[in-house]
Coordinates of N, CA and C in Angstrom, one line a residue:
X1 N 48.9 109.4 66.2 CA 47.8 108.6 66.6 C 47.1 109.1 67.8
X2 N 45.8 109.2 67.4 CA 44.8 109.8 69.0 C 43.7 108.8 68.8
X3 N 43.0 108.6 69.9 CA 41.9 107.9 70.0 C 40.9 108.2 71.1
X4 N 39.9 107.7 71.5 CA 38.4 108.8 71.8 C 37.9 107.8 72.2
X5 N 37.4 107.9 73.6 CA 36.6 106.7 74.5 C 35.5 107.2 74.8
X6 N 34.0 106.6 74.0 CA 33.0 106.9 74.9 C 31.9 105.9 75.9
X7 N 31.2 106.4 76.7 CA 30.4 105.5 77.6 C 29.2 105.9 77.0
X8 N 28.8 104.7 76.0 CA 27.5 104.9 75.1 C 26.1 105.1 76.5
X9 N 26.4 104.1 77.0 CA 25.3 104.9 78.1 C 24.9 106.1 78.3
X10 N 25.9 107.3 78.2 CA 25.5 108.3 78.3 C 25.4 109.1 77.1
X11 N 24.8 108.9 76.0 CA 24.8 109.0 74.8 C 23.2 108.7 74.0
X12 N 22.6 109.4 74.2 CA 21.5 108.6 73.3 C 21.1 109.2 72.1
X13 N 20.2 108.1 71.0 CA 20.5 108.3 69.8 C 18.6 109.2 69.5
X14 N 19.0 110.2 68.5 CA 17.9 111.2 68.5 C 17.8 111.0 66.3
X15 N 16.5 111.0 66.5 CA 16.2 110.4 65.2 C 16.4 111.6 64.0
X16 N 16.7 112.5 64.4 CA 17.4 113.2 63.2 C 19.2 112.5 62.8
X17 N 19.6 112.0 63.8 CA 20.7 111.5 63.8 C 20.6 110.0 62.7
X18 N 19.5 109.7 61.9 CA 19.2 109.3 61.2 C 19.8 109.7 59.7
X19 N 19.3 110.9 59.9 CA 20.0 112.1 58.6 C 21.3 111.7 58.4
X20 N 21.9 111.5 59.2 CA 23.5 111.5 59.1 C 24.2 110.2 58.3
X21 N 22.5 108.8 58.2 CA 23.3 108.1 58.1 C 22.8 107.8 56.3
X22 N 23.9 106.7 55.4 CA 23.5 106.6 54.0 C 22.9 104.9 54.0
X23 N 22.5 105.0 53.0 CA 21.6 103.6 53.1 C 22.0 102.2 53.6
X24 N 23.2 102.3 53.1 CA 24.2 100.8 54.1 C 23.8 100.9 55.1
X25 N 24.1 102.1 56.2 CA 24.2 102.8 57.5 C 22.7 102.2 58.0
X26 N 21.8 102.4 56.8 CA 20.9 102.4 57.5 C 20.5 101.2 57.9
X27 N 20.5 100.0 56.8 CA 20.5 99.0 57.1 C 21.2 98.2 58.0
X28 N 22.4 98.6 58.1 CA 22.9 98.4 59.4 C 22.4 98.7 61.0
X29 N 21.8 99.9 60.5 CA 20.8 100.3 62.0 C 19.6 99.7 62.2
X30 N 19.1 99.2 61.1 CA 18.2 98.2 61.0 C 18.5 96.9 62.3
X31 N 19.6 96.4 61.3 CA 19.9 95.0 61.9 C 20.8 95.1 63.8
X32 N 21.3 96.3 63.4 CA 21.8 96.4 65.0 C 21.9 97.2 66.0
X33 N 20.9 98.1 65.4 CA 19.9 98.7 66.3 C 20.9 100.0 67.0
X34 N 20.4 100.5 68.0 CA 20.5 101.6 68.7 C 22.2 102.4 69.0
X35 N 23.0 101.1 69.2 CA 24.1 101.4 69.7 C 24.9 101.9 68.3
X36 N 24.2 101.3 67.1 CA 25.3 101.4 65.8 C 24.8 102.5 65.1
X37 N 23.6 103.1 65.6 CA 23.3 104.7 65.5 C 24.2 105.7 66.4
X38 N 24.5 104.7 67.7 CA 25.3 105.8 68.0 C 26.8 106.3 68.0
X39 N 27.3 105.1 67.6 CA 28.5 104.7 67.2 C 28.7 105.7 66.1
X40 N 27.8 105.4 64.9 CA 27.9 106.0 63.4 C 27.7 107.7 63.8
X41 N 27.1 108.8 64.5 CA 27.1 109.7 64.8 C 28.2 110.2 65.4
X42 N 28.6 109.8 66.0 CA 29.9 110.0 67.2 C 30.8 110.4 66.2
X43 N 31.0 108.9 65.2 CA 32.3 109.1 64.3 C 32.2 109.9 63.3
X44 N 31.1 110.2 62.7 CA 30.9 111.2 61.7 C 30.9 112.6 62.3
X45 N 30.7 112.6 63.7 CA 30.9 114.0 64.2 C 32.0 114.6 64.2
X46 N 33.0 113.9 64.8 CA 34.2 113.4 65.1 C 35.1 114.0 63.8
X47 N 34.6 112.9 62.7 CA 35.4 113.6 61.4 C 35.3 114.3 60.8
X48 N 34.0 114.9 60.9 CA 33.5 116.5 60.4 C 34.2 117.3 61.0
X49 N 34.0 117.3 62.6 CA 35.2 118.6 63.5 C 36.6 118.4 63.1
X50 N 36.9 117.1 62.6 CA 38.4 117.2 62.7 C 38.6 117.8 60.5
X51 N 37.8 117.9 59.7 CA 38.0 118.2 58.9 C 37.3 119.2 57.8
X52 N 35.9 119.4 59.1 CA 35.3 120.7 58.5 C 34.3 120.2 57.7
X53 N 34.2 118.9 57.1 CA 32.9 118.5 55.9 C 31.9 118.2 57.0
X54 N 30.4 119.0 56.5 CA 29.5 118.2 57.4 C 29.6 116.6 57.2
X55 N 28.9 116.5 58.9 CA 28.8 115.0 58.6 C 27.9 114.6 58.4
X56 N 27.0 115.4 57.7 CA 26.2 114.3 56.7 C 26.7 114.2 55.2
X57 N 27.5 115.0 55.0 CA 27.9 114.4 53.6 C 29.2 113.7 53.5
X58 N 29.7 112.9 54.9 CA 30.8 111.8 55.0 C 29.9 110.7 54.5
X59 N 30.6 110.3 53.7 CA 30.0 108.9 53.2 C 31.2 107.7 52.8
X60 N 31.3 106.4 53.5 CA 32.2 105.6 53.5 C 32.4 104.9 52.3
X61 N 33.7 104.0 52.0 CA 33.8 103.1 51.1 C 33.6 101.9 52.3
X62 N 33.5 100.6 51.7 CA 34.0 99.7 52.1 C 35.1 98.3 51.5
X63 N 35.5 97.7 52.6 CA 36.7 96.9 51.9 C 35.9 95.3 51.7
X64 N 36.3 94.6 51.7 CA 35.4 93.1 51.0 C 35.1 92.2 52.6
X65 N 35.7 92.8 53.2 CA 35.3 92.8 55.0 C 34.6 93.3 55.6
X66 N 34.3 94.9 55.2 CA 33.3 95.8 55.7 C 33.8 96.4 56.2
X67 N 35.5 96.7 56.3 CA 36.1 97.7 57.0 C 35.8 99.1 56.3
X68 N 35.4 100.6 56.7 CA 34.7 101.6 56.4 C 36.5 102.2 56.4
X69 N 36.5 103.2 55.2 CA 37.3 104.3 55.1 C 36.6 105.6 54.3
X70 N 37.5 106.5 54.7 CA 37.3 107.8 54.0 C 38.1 108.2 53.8
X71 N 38.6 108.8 52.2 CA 39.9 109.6 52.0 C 40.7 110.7 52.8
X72 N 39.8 111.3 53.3 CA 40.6 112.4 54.0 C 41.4 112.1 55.5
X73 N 40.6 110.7 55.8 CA 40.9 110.7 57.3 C 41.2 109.2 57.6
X74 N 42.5 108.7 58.1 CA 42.5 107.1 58.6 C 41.9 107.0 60.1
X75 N 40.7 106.1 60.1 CA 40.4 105.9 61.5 C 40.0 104.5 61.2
X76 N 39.7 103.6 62.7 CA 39.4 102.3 63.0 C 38.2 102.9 64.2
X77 N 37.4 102.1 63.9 CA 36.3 101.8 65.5 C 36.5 100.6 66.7
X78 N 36.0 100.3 67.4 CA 35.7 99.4 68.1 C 35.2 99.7 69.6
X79 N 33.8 98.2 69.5 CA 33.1 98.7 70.5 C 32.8 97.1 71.4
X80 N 32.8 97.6 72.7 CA 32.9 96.4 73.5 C 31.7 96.6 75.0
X81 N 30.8 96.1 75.4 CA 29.7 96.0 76.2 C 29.2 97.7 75.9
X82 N 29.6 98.8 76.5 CA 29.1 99.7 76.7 C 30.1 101.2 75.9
X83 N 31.1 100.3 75.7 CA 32.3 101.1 75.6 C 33.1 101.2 74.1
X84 N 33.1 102.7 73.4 CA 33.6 102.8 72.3 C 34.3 103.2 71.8
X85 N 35.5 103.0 71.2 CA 36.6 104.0 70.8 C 37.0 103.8 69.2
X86 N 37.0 105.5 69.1 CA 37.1 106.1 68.3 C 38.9 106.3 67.9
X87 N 39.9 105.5 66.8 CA 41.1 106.1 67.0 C 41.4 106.7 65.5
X88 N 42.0 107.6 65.5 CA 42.6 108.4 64.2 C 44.2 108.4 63.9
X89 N 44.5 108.4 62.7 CA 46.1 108.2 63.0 C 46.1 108.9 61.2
X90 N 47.7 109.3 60.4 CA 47.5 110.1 59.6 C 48.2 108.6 58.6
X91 N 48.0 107.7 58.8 CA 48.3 106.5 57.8 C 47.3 105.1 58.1
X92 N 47.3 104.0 58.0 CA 46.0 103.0 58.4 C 46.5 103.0 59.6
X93 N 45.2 102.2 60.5 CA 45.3 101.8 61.9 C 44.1 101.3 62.2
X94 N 44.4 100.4 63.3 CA 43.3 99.3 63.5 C 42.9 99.4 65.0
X95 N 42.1 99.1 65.4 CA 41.8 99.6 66.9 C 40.9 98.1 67.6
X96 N 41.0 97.8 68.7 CA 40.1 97.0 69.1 C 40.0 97.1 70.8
X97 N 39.1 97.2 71.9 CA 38.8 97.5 72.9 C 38.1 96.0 73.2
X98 N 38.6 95.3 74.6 CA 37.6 94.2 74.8 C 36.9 94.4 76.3
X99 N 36.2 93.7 76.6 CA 35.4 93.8 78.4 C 36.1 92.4 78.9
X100 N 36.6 92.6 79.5 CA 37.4 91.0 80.5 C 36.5 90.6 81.2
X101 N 36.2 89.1 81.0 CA 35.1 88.5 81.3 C 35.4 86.9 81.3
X102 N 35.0 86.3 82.1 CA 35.2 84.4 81.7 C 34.3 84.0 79.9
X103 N 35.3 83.2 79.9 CA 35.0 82.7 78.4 C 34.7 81.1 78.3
X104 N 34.6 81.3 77.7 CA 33.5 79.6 77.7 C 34.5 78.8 76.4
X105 N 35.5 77.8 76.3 CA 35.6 77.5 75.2 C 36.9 78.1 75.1
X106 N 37.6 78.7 75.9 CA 38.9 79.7 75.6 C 39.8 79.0 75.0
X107 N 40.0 77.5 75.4 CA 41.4 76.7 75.1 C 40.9 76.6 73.1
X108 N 39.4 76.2 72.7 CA 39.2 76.0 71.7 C 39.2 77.6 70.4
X109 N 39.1 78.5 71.1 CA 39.6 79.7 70.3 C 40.4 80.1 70.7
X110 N 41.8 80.3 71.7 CA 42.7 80.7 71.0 C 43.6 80.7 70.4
X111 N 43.7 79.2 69.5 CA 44.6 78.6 68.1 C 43.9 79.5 67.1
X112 N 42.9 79.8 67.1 CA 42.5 80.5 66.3 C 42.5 82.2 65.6
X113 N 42.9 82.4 66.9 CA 43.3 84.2 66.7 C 45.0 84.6 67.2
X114 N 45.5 83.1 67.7 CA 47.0 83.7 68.3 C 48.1 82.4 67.0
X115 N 49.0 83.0 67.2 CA 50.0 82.4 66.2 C 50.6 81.5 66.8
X116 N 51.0 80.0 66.5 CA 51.4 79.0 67.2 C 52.8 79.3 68.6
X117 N 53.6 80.7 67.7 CA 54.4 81.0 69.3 C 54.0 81.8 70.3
X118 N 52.8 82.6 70.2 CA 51.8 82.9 71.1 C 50.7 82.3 71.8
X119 N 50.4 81.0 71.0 CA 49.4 80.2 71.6 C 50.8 79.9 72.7
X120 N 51.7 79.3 72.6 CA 52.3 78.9 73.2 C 52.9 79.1 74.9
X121 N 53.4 81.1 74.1 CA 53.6 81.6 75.6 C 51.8 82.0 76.0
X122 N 50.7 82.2 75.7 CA 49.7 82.1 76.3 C 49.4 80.8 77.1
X123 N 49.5 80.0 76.7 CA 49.1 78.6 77.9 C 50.6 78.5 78.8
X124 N 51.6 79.2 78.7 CA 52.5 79.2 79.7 C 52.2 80.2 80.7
X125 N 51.6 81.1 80.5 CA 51.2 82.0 81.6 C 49.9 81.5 82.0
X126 N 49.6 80.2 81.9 CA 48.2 80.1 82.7 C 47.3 80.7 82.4
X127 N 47.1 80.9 80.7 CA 45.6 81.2 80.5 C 44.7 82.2 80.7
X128 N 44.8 83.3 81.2 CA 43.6 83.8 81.8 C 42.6 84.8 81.0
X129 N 41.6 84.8 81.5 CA 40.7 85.9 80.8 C 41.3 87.2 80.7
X130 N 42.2 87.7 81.7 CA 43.0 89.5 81.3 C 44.2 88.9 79.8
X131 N 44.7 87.6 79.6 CA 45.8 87.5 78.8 C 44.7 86.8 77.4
X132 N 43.6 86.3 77.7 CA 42.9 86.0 76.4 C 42.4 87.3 75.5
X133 N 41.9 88.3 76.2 CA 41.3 89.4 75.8 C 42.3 90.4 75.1
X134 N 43.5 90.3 76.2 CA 44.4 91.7 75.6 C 45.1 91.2 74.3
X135 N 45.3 89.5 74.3 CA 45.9 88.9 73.0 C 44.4 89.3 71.9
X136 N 43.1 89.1 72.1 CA 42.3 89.1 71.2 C 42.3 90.5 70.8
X137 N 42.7 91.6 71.8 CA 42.7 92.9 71.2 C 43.7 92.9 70.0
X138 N 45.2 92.6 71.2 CA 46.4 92.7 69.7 C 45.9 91.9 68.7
X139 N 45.1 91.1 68.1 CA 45.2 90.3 67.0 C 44.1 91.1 66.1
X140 N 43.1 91.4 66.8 CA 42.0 92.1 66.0 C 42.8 93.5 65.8
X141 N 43.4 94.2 66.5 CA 43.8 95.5 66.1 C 44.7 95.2 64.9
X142 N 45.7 94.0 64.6 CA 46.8 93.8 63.7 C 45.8 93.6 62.4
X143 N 44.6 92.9 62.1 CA 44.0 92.3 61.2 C 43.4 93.6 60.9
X144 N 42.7 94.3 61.7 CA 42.1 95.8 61.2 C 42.8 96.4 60.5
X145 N 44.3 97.0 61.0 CA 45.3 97.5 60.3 C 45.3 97.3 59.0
X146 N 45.3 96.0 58.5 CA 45.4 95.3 57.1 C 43.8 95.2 56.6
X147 N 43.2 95.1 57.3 CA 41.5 95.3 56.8 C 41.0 93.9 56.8
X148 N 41.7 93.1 57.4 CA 40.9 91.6 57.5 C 40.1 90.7 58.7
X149 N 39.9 90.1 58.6 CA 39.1 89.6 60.5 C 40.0 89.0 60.9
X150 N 38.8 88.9 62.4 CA 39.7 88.6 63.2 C 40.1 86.6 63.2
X151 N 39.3 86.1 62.1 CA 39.9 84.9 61.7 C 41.0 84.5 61.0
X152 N 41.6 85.6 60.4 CA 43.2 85.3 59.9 C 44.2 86.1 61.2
X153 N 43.2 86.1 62.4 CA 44.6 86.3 63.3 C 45.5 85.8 63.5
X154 N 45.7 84.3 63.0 CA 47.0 83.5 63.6 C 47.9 83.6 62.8
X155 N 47.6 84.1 61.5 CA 48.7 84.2 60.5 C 49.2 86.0 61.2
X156 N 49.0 86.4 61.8 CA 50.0 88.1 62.0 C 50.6 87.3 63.4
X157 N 52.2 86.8 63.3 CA 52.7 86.6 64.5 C 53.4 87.6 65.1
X158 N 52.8 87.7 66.2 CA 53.0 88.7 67.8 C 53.5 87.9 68.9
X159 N 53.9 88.3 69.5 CA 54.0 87.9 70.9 C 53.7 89.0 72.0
X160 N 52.9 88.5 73.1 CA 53.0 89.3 74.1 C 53.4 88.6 75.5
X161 N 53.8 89.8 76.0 CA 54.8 89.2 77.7 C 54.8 90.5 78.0
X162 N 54.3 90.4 79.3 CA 54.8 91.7 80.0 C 54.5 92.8 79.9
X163 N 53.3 92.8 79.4 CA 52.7 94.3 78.7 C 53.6 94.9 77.4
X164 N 54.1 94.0 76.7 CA 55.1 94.3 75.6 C 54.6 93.6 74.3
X165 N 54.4 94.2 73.2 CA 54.5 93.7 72.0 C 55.3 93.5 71.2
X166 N 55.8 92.3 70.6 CA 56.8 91.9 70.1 C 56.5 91.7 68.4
X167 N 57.0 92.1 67.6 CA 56.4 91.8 66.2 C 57.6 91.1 65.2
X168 N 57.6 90.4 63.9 CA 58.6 89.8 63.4 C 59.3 90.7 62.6
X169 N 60.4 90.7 62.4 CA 61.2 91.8 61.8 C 60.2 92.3 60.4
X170 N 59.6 91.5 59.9 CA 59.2 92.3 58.3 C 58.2 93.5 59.2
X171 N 57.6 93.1 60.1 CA 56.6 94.3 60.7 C 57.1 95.4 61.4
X172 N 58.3 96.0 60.5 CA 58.9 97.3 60.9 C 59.0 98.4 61.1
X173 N 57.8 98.3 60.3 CA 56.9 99.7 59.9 C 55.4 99.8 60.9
X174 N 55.4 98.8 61.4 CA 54.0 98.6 62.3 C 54.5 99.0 64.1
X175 N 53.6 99.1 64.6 CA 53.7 99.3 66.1 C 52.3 98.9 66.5
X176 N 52.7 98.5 67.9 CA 51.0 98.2 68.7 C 51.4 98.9 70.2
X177 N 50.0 99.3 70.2 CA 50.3 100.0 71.9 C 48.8 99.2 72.8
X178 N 49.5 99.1 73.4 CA 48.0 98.4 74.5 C 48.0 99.0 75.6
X179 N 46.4 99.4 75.5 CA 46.0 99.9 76.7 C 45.0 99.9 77.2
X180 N 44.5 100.1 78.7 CA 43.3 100.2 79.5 C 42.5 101.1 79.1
X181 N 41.2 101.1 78.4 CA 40.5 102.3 78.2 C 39.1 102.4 79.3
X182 N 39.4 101.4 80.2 CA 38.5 101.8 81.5 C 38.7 100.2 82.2
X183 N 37.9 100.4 83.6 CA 38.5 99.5 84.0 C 37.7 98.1 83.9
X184 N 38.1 96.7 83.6 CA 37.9 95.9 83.3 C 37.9 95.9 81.5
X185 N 38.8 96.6 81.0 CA 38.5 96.2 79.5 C 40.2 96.5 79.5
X186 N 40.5 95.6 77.9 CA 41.5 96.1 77.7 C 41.4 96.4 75.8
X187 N 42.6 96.9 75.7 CA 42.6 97.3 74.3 C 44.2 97.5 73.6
X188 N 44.0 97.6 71.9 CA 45.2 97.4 71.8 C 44.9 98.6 70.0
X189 N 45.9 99.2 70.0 CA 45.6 100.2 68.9 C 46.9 99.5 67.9
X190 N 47.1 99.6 66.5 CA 48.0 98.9 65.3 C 48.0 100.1 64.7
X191 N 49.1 101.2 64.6 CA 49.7 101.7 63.2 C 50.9 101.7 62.3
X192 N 50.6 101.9 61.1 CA 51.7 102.0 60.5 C 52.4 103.9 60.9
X193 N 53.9 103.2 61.0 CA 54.9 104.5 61.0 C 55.6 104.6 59.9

């Protein structure tokens, strides 16, 4: 498993980078504009170098979620204010990066993405925006893994404490690693071993 951080700020999107993309793509750059041009370049560049096919002739499936795959290569995206990462792994894997920030409504979403014995040890640690975020990573990275949102996060039970992920014995085959991919964000990567 490797993964790839960039500072879209320093990145800008140049309209042949257009070419690269297929008509979904485009539509999507339609609707969200500049940063998801440069998102989609990065990672088609990315998996061209790492496999030699130009990247204009990568062209994705999607799952009934919109999660993107390509046969030759398992990767996950995720992008958070300015910041994007790219992870690769040689089986599925799910990736999620967040910006730690106050939240509005935190007590009312997180039954929603944490599993009743996580909701639990999260309000015993007093809540906070670094323990809401790095939980929303681990839950979006576990649901990616499996290809679903991040609204059936409460059914994948995790626990976290301590900078430690905890998973239930059937998830034996899974692993999560969490980490800082700059400062004020946190993130959490899901593969299968």
């Amino acid at each position: 498993m490797d993964y790839l951080l960039y500072n879209l700020d320093e990145h800008t999107a140049a309209e042949e980078d257009t070419q690269l993309l297929d008509a979904h793509e485009l539509e999507q750059y339609a609707a969200r504009g500049e940063q998801y041009l440069i998102a989609r370049t990065l990672l088609k560049r990315e998996l061209s170098r790492r496999s030699g096919v130009p990247a204009g002739d990568i062209h994705f499936c999607y799952n009934e979620h919109g999660k993107p795959s390509w046969p030759r290569q398992h990767f996950n995206m995720s992008h958070s204010a300015r910041l994007l990462c790219l992870a690769f792994h040689h089986a599925e894997i799910g990736v999620d990066i967040q910006q730690i920030r106050p939240v509005r409504r935190m007590d009312d979403i997180a039954p929603r993405i944490m599993s009743p014995q996580q909701l639990e040890r999260f309000r015993a640690n007093g809540s906070t925006p670094e323990d809401f975020f790095t939980c929303w990573s681990i839950a979006e990275a576990l649901v990616k893994l499996r290809g679903a949102t991040i609204w059936d996060a409460a059914n994948y039970p995790y626990t976290y404490a301590h900078g430690r992920v905890s998973l239930p014995a059937e998830y034996t085959n899974v692993h999560v690693h969490i980490f800082t991919p700059a400062p004020g964000f946190c993130g959490a990567v899901a593969t299968i071993h």
